[in-house]
Tab-separated table of C-alpha atoms and ligand atoms in Angstrom:
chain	number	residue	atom	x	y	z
M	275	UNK	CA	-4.214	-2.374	-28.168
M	276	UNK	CA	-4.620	-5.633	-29.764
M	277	UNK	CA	-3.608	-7.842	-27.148
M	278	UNK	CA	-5.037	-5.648	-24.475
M	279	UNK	CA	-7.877	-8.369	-23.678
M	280	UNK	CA	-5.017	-11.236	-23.955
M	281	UNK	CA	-2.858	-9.528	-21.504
M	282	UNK	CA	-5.602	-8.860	-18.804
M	283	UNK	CA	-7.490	-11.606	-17.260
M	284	UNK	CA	-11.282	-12.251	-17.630
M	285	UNK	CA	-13.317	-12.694	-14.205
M	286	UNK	CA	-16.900	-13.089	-15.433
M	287	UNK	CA	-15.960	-16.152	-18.481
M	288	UNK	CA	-17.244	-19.366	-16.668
M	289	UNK	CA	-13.888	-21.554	-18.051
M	290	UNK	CA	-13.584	-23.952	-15.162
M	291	UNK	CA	-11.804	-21.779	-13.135
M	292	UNK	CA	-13.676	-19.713	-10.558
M	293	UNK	CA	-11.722	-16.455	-10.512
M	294	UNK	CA	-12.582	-13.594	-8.129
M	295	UNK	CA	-10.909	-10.050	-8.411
M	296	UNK	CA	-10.605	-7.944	-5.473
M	297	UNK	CA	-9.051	-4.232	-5.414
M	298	UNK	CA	-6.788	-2.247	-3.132
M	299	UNK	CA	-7.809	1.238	-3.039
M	300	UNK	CA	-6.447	4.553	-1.120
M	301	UNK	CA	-4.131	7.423	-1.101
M	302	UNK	CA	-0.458	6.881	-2.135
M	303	UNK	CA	1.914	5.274	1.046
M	304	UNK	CA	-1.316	4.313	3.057
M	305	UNK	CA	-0.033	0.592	3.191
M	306	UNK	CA	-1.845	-1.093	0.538
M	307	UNK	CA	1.275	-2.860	-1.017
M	308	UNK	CA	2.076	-3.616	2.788
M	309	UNK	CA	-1.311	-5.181	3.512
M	310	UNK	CA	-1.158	-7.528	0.372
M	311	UNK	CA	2.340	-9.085	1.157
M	312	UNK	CA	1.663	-9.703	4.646
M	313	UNK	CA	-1.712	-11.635	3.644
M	314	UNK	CA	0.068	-13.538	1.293
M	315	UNK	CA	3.769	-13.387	2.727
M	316	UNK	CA	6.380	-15.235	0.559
M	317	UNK	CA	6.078	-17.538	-2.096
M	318	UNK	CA	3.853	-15.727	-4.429
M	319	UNK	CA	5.589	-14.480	-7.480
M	320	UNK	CA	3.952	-11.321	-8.587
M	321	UNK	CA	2.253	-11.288	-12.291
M	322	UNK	CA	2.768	-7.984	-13.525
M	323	UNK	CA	1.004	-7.094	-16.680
M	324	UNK	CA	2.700	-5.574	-19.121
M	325	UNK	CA	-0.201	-3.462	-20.724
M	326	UNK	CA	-0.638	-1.209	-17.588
M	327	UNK	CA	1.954	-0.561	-14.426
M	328	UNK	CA	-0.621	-3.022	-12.417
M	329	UNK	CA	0.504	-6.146	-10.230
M	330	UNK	CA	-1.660	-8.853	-9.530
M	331	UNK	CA	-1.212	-11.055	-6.821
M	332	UNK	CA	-2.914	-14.768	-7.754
M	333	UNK	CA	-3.835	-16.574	-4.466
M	334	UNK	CA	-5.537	-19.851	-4.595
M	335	UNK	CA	-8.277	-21.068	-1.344
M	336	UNK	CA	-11.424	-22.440	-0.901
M	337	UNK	CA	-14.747	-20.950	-0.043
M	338	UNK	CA	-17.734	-22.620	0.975
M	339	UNK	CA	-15.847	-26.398	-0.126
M	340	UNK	CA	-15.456	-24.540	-3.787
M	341	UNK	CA	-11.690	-24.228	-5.198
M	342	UNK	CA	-11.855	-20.082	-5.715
M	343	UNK	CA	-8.634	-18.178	-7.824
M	344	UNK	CA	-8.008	-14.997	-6.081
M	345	UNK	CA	-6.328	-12.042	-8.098
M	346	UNK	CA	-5.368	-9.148	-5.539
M	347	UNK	CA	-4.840	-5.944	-7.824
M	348	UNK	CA	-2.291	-3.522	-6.868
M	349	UNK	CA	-1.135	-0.252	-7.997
M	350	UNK	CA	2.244	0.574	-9.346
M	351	UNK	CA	1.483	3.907	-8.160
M	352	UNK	CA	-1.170	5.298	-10.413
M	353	UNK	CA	-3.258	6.557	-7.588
M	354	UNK	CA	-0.706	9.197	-7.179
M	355	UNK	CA	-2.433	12.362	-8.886
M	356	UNK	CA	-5.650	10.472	-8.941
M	357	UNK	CA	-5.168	8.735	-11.693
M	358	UNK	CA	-6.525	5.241	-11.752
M	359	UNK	CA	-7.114	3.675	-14.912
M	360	UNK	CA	-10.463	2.209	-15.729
M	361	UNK	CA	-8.986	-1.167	-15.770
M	362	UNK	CA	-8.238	-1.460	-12.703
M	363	UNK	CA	-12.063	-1.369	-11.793
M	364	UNK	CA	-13.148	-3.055	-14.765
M	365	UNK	CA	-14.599	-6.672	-12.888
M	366	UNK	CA	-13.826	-6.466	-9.911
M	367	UNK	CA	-16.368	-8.412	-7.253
M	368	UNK	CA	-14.770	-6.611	-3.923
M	369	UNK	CA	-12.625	-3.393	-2.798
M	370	UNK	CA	-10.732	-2.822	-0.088
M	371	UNK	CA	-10.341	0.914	0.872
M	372	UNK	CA	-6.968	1.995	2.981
M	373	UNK	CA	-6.523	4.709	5.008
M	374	UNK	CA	-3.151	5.755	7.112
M	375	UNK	CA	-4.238	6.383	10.869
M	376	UNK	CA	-1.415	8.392	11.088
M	377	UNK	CA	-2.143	10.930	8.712
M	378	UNK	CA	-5.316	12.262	8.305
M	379	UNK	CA	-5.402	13.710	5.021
M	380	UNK	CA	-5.940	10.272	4.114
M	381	UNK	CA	-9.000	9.981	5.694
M	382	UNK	CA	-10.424	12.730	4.306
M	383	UNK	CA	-9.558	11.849	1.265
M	384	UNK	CA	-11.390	8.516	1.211
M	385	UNK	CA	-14.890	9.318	0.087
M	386	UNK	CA	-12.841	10.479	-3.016
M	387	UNK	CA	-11.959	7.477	-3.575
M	388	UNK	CA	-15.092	5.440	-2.915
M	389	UNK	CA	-17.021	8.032	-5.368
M	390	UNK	CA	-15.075	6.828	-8.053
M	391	UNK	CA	-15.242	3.318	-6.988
M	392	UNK	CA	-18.798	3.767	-7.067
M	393	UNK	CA	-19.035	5.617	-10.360
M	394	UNK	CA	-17.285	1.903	-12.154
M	395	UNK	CA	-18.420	-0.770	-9.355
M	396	UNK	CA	-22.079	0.568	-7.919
M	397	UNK	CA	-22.129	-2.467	-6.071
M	398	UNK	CA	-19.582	-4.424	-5.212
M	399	UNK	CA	-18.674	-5.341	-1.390
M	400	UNK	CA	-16.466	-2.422	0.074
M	401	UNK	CA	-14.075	-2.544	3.301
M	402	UNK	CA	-12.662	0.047	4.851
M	403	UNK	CA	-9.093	-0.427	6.949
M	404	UNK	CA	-7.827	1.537	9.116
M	405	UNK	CA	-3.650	0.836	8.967
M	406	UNK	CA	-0.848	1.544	11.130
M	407	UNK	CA	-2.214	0.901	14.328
M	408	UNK	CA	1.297	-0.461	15.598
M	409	UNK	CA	2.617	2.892	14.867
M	410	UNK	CA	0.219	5.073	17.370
M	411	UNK	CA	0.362	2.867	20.129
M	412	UNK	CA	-2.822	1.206	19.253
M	413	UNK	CA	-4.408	4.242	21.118
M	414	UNK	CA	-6.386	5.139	17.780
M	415	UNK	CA	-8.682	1.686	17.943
M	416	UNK	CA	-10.585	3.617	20.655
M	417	UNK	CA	-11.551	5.774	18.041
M	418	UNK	CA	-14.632	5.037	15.827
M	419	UNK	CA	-14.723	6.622	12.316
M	420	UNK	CA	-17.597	7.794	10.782
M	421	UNK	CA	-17.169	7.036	7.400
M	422	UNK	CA	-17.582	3.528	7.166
M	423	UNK	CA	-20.568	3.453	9.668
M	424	UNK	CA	-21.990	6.812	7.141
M	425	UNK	CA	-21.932	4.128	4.293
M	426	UNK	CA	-22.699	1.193	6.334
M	427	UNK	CA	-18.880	-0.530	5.015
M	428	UNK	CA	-17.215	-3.194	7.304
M	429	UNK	CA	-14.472	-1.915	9.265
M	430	UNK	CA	-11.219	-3.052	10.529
M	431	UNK	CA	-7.879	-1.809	12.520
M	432	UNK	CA	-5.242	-3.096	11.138
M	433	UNK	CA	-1.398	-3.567	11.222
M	434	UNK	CA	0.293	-4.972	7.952
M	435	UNK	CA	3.494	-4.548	10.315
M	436	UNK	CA	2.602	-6.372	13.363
M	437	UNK	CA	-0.080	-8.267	11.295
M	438	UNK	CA	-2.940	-7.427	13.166
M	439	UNK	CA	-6.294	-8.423	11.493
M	440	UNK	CA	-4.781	-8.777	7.868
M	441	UNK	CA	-5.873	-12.203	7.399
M	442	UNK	CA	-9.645	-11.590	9.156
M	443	UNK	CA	-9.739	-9.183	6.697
M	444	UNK	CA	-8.484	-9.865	3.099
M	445	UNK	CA	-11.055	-13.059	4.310
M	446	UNK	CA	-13.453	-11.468	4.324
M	447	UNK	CA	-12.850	-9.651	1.405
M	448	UNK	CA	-12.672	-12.913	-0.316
M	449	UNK	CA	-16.270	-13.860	0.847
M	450	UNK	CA	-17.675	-11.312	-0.156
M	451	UNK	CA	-15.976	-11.177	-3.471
M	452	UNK	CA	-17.566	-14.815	-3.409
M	453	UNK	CA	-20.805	-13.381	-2.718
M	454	UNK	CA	-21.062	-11.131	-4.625
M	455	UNK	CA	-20.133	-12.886	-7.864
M	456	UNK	CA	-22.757	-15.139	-6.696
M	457	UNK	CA	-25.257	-13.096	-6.742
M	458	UNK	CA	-24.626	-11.180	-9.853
M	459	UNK	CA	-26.395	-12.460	-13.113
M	460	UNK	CA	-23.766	-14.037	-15.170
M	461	UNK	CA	-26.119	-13.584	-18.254
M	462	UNK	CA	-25.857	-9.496	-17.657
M	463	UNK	CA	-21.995	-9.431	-17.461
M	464	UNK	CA	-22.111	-11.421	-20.188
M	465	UNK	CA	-24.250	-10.057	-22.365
M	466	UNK	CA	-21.818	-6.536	-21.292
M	467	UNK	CA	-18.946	-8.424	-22.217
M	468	UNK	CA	-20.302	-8.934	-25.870
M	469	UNK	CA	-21.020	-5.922	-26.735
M	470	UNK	CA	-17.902	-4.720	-25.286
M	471	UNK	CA	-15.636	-6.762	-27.598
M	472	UNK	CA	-17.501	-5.465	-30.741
M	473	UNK	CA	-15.176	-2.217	-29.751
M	474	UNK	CA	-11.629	-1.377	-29.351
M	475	UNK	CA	-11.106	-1.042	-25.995
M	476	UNK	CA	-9.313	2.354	-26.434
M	477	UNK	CA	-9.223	3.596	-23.437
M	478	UNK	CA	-8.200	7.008	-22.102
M	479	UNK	CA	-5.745	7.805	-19.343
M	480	UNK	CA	-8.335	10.629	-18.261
M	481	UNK	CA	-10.488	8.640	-15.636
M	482	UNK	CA	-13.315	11.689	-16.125
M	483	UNK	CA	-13.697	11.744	-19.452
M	484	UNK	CA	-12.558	8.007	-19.964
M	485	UNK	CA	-16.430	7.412	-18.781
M	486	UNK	CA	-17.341	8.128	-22.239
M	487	UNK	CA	-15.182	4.833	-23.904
M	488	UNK	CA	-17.255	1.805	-24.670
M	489	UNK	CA	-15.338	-0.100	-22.085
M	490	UNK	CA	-16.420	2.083	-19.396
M	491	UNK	CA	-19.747	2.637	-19.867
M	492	UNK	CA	-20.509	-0.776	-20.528
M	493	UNK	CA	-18.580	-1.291	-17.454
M	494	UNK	CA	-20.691	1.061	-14.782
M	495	UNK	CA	-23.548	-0.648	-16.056
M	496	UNK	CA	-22.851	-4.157	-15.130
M	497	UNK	CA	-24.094	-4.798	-12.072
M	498	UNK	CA	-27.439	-6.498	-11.654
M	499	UNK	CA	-29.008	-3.738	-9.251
M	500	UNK	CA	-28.385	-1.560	-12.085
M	501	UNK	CA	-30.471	-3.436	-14.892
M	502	UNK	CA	-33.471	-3.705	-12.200
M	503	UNK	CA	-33.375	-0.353	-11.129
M	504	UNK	CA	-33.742	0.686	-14.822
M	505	UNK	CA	-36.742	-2.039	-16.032
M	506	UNK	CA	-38.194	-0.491	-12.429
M	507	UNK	CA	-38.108	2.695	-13.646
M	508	UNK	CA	-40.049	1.980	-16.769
M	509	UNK	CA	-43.167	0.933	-15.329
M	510	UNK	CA	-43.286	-2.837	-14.696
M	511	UNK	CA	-44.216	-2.749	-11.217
S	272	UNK	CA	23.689	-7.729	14.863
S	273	UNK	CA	20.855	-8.234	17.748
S	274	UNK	CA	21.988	-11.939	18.784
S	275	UNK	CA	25.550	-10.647	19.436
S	276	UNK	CA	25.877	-6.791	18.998
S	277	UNK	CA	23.471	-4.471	19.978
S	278	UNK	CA	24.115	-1.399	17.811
S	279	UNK	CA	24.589	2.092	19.886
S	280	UNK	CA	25.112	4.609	17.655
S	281	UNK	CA	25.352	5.234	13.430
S	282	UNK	CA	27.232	8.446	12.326
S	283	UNK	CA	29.270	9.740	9.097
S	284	UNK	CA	32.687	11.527	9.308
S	285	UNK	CA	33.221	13.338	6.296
S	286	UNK	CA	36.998	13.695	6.015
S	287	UNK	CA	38.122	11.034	4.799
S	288	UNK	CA	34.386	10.211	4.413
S	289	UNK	CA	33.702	6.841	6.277
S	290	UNK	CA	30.277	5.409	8.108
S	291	UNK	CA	30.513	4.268	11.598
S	292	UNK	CA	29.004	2.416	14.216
S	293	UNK	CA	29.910	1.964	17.384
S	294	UNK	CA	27.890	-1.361	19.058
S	295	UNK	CA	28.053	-3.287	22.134
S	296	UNK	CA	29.781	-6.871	21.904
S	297	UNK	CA	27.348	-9.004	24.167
S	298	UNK	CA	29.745	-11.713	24.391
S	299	UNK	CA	32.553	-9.846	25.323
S	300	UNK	CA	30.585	-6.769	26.942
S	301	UNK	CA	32.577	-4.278	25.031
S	302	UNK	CA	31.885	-1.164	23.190
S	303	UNK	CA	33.492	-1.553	19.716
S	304	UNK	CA	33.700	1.243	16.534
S	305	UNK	CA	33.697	0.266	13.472
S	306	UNK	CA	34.554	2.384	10.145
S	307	UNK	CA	33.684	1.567	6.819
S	308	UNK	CA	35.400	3.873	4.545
S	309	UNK	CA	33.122	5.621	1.766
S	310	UNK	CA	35.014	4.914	-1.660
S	311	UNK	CA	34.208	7.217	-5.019
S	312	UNK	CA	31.347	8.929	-3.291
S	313	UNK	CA	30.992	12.516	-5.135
S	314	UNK	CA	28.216	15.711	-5.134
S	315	UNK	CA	26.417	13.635	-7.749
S	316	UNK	CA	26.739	10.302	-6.374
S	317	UNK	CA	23.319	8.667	-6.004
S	318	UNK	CA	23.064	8.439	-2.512
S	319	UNK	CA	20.070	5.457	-2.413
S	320	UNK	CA	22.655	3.373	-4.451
S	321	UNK	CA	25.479	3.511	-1.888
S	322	UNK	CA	22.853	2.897	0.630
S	323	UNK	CA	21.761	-0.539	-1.010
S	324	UNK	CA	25.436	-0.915	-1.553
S	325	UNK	CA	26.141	-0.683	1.937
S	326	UNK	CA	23.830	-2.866	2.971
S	327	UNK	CA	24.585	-5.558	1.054
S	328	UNK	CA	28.170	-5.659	1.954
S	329	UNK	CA	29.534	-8.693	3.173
S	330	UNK	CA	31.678	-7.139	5.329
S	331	UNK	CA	29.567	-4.511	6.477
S	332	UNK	CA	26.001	-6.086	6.725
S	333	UNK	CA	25.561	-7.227	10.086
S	334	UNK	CA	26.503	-4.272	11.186
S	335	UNK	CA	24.193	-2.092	9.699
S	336	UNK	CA	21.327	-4.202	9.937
S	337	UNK	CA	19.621	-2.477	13.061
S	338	UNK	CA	20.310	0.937	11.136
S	339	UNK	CA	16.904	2.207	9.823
S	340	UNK	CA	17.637	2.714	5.942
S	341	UNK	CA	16.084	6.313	6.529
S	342	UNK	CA	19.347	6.712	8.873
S	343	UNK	CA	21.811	6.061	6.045
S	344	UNK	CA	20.255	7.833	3.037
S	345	UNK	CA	20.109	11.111	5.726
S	346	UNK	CA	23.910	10.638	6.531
S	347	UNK	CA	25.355	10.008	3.395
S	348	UNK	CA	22.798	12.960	2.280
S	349	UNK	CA	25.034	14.847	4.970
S	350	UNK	CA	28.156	14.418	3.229
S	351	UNK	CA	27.141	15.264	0.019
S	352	UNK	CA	25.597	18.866	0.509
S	353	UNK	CA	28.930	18.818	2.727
S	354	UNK	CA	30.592	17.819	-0.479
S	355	UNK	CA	28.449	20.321	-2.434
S	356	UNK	CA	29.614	23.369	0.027
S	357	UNK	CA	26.213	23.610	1.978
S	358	UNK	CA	26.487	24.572	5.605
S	359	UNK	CA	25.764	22.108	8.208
S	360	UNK	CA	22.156	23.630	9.718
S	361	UNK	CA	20.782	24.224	6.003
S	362	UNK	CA	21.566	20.568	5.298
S	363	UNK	CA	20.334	19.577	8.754
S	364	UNK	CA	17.413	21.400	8.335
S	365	UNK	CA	16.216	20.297	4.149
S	366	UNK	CA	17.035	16.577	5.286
S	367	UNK	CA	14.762	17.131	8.327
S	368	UNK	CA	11.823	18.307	6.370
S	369	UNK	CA	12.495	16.210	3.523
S	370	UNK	CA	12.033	13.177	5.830
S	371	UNK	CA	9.425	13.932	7.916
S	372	UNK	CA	5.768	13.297	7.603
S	373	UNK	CA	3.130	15.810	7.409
S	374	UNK	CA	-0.526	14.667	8.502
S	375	UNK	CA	-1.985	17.022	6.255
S	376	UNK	CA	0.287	16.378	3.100
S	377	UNK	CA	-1.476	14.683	0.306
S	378	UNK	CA	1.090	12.418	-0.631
S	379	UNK	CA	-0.767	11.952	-3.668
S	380	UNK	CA	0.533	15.178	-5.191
S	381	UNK	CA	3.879	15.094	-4.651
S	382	UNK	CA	6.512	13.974	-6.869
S	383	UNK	CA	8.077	10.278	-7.248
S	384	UNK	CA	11.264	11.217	-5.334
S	385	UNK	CA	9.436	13.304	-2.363
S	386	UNK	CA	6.926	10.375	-1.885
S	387	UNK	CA	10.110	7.742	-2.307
S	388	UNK	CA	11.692	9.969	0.451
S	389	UNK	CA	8.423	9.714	2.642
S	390	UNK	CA	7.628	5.918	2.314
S	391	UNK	CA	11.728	5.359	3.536
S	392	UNK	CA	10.889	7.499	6.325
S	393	UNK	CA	8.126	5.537	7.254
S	394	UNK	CA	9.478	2.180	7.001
S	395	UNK	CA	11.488	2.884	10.296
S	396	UNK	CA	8.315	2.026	12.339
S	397	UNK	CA	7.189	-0.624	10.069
S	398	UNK	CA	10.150	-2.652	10.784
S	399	UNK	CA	10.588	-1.457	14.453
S	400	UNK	CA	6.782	-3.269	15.006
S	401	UNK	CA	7.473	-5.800	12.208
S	402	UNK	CA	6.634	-9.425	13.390
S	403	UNK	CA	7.786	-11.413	10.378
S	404	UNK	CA	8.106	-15.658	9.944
S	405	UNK	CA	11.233	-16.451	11.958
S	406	UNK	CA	11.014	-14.015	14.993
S	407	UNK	CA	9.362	-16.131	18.345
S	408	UNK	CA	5.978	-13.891	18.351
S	409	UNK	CA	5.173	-14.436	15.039
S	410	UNK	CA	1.661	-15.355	13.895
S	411	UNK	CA	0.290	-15.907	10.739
S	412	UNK	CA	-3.351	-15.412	11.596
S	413	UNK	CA	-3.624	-12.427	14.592
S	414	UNK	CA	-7.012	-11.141	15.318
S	415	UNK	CA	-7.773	-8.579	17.836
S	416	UNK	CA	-11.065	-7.518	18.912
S	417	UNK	CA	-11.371	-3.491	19.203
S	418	UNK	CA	-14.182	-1.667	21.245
S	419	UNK	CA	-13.773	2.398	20.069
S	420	UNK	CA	-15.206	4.395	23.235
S	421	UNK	CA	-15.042	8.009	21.768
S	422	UNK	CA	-15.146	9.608	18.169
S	423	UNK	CA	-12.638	10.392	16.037
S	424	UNK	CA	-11.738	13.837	16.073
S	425	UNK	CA	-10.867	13.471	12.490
S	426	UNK	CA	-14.848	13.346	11.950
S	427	UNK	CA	-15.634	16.959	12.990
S	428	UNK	CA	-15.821	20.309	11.461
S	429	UNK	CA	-15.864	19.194	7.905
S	430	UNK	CA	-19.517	18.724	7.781
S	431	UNK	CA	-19.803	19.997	4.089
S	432	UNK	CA	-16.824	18.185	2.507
S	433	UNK	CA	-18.214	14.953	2.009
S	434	UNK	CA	-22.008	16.135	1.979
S	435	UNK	CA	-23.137	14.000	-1.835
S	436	UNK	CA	-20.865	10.944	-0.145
B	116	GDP	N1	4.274	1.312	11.022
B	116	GDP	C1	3.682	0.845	9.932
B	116	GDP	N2	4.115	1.218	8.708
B	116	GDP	C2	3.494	0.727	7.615
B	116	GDP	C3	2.397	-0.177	7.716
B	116	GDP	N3	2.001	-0.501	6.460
B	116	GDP	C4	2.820	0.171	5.618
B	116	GDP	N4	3.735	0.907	6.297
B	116	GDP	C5	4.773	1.763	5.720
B	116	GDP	O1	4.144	2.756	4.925
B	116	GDP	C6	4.856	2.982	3.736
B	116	GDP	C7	3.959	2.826	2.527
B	116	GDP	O2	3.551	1.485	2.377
B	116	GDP	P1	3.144	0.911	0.946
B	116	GDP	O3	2.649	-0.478	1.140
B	116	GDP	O4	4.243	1.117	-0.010
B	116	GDP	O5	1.917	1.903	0.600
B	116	GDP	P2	1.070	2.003	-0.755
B	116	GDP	O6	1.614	3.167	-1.502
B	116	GDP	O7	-0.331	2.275	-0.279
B	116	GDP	O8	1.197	0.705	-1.487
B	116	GDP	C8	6.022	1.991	3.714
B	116	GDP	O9	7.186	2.659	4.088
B	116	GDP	C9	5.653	0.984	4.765
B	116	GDP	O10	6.809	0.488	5.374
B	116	GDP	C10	1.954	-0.565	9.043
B	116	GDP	O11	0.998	-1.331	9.241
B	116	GDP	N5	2.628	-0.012	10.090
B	117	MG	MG1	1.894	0.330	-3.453
């Protein structure tokens, strides 16, 4: 476990660099692996960290005239039998949620996955995608779904196939990764960061009761809204 | 094979076991068979490893690159249960369902080889529609605008399942 934080890249540590995560999120075979390499298409040698069966896709562009390091996170698989490891959450500014248009199970299944998304990140930008368009004749884009208008979550049709509104998208994504790291106190994450290191960061591969490790908890707590809603509660206003 | 075959038809003969196409020479307007013979193939051959073997052959390649993958891991799944002394329908009919796609199957449960199956069987479409660098249409950037002018059926009758979300 020792060279757990060595192996896994810090998003929040202000070292020159301005590094954004962003997630990929959704049932096994919805396209997510698909969506990333048509984004970034060839060329972009994929860092695989050896701690967990994650790959991480580094992309380098510019927002708002400022030089911003992307890291797209992919699974190796682990969201087969639920079970996404903390990690994967831990810092990320932006999540992109996938589900198959040809098979609805997936659908269904996503406010699974945006409950536990919620349960790390409370805050951070979510899009929803809609993929495989090219492979129902498009007829499907006539169709709105609920779910993203329910939780008020961009939306887009997309094609990682015919590349239909990949690059609008993981865009998008960026900005609002952008934005959102922005907007975040530095000074909480940090402060979340500190006490974090004073443990081992021993963490389960049970994502329910791996709430309970100091990384997690630490984790769910970092965003900004968070710390307000709290002092709020408490009597200040 | 597009620029000067068009392939016509895949199929397996299992004795002696052999692939073949037969394709259309553009060129020459002909309609051509070809055989590849299938070498040390056995009931516990792994059948994705002669597929990737296959494909990669030299001398077979260009032929078999309009095959879907899907196509050749199903035939050469053929032979072996052939091989194995299963009848022809029973094989027909496990390689059917192991290959198709069920809307309502949560791919999430299912083993690594069922879901490997799956995602093969789905890649037929994805490179059917596939616009990659190098073909005429291609775009890097592609937007399209979508209007939706009716709800998604999807959204109905499941008014309690997501009720806290
Ligand atoms: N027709 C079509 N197939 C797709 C598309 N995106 C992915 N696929 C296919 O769906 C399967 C699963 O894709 P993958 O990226 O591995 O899904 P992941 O498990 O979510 O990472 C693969 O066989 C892909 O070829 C798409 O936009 N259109
Ligand atoms: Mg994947």
């Amino acid at each position: 476990m020792a060279d757990l934080r060595a192996s896994v890249p810090e998003y929040d540590k202000e070292d020159g660099e301005y590094k954004v995560k962003v997630i990929c999120l959704g049932d096994s075979a919805v396209g997510k692996s698909k969506l990333v390499e048509r984004f970034l298409m060839d060329g972009y040698q994929p860092q695989q960290l050896s701690t967990y069966a994650l790959t991480l896709f580094r992309y380098q562009t510019e927002v708002g005239g400022k030089d911003v390091c992307v890291d797209f996170w992919d699974t190796a698989g682990q969201e087969r039998f639920n079970n996404m490891h903390p990690s994967y959450y831990y810092q990320a500014h932006c999540c992109i949620l996938v589900f198959d248009v040809t098979r609805k199970v997936t659908y269904k299944n996503l406010p699974n996955w945006f409950k536990e998304l919620r349960q790390y990140r409370p805050e951070i930008p979510c899009l929803v995608c809609a993929n495989k368009i090219d492979d129902v004749d498009y007829k499907v884009t006539q169709k709105s779904f609920n779910f993203a208008k329910k939780h008020q979550l961009p939306f887009y049709f997309v094609s990682a196939s015919d590349g239909t509104n990949v690059v609008k998208m993981f865009r998008e994504a960026i900005q609002s990764a952008v934005g959102y790291k922005e907007n975040t106190t530095d000074f909480t994450d940090l402060v979340m960061r500190e006490l974090e290191n004073l443990d081992d960061l021993s963490l389960s591969n049970d994502v329910d009761s791996g709430v309970d490790t100091a990384g997690n908890s630490a984790e769910t707590h970092t965003d900004e809204a968070d710390e307000e809603q709290a002092e709020g509660a408490t009597g200040t206003t | 094979m597009s620029r000067q075959y068009s392939l016509r038809k895949c199929g397996i003969r299992f004795d002696p076991p052999a692939l073949f196409v037969t394709y259309t020479d553009k060129s020459a307007g002909k309609t051509r068979c070809r055989t590849m013979p299938i070498r040390n193939f056995t009931k516990t051959s792994t059948v994705t490893r002669f597929v990737e073997d296959f494909r990669k052959n030299p001398r077979h390649k260009k032929y078999l690159e309009d095959v879907p993958k899907s196509q050749l891991e199903k035939l050469l799944r053929l032979l072996q249960d052939n091989l194995r002394g299963m009848s022809l329908d029973q094989s027909l009919n496990e390689i059917r369902k192991e290959y198709s796609i069920d809307p309502n199957e949560d791919l999430n449960k299912v083993d690594e080889e069922t879901l490997r199956k799956k995602k093969t069987a789905m890649e037929d479409s994805f490179e059917k529609n596939r616009k990659k660098p190098g073909d005429p249409d291609f775009e890097y950037e592609v937007e399209r605008d979508f209007q939706p002018v009716e709800t998604c059926e999807w959204d109905s009758g499941d008014s309690g399942s997501d009720a806290d979300f």
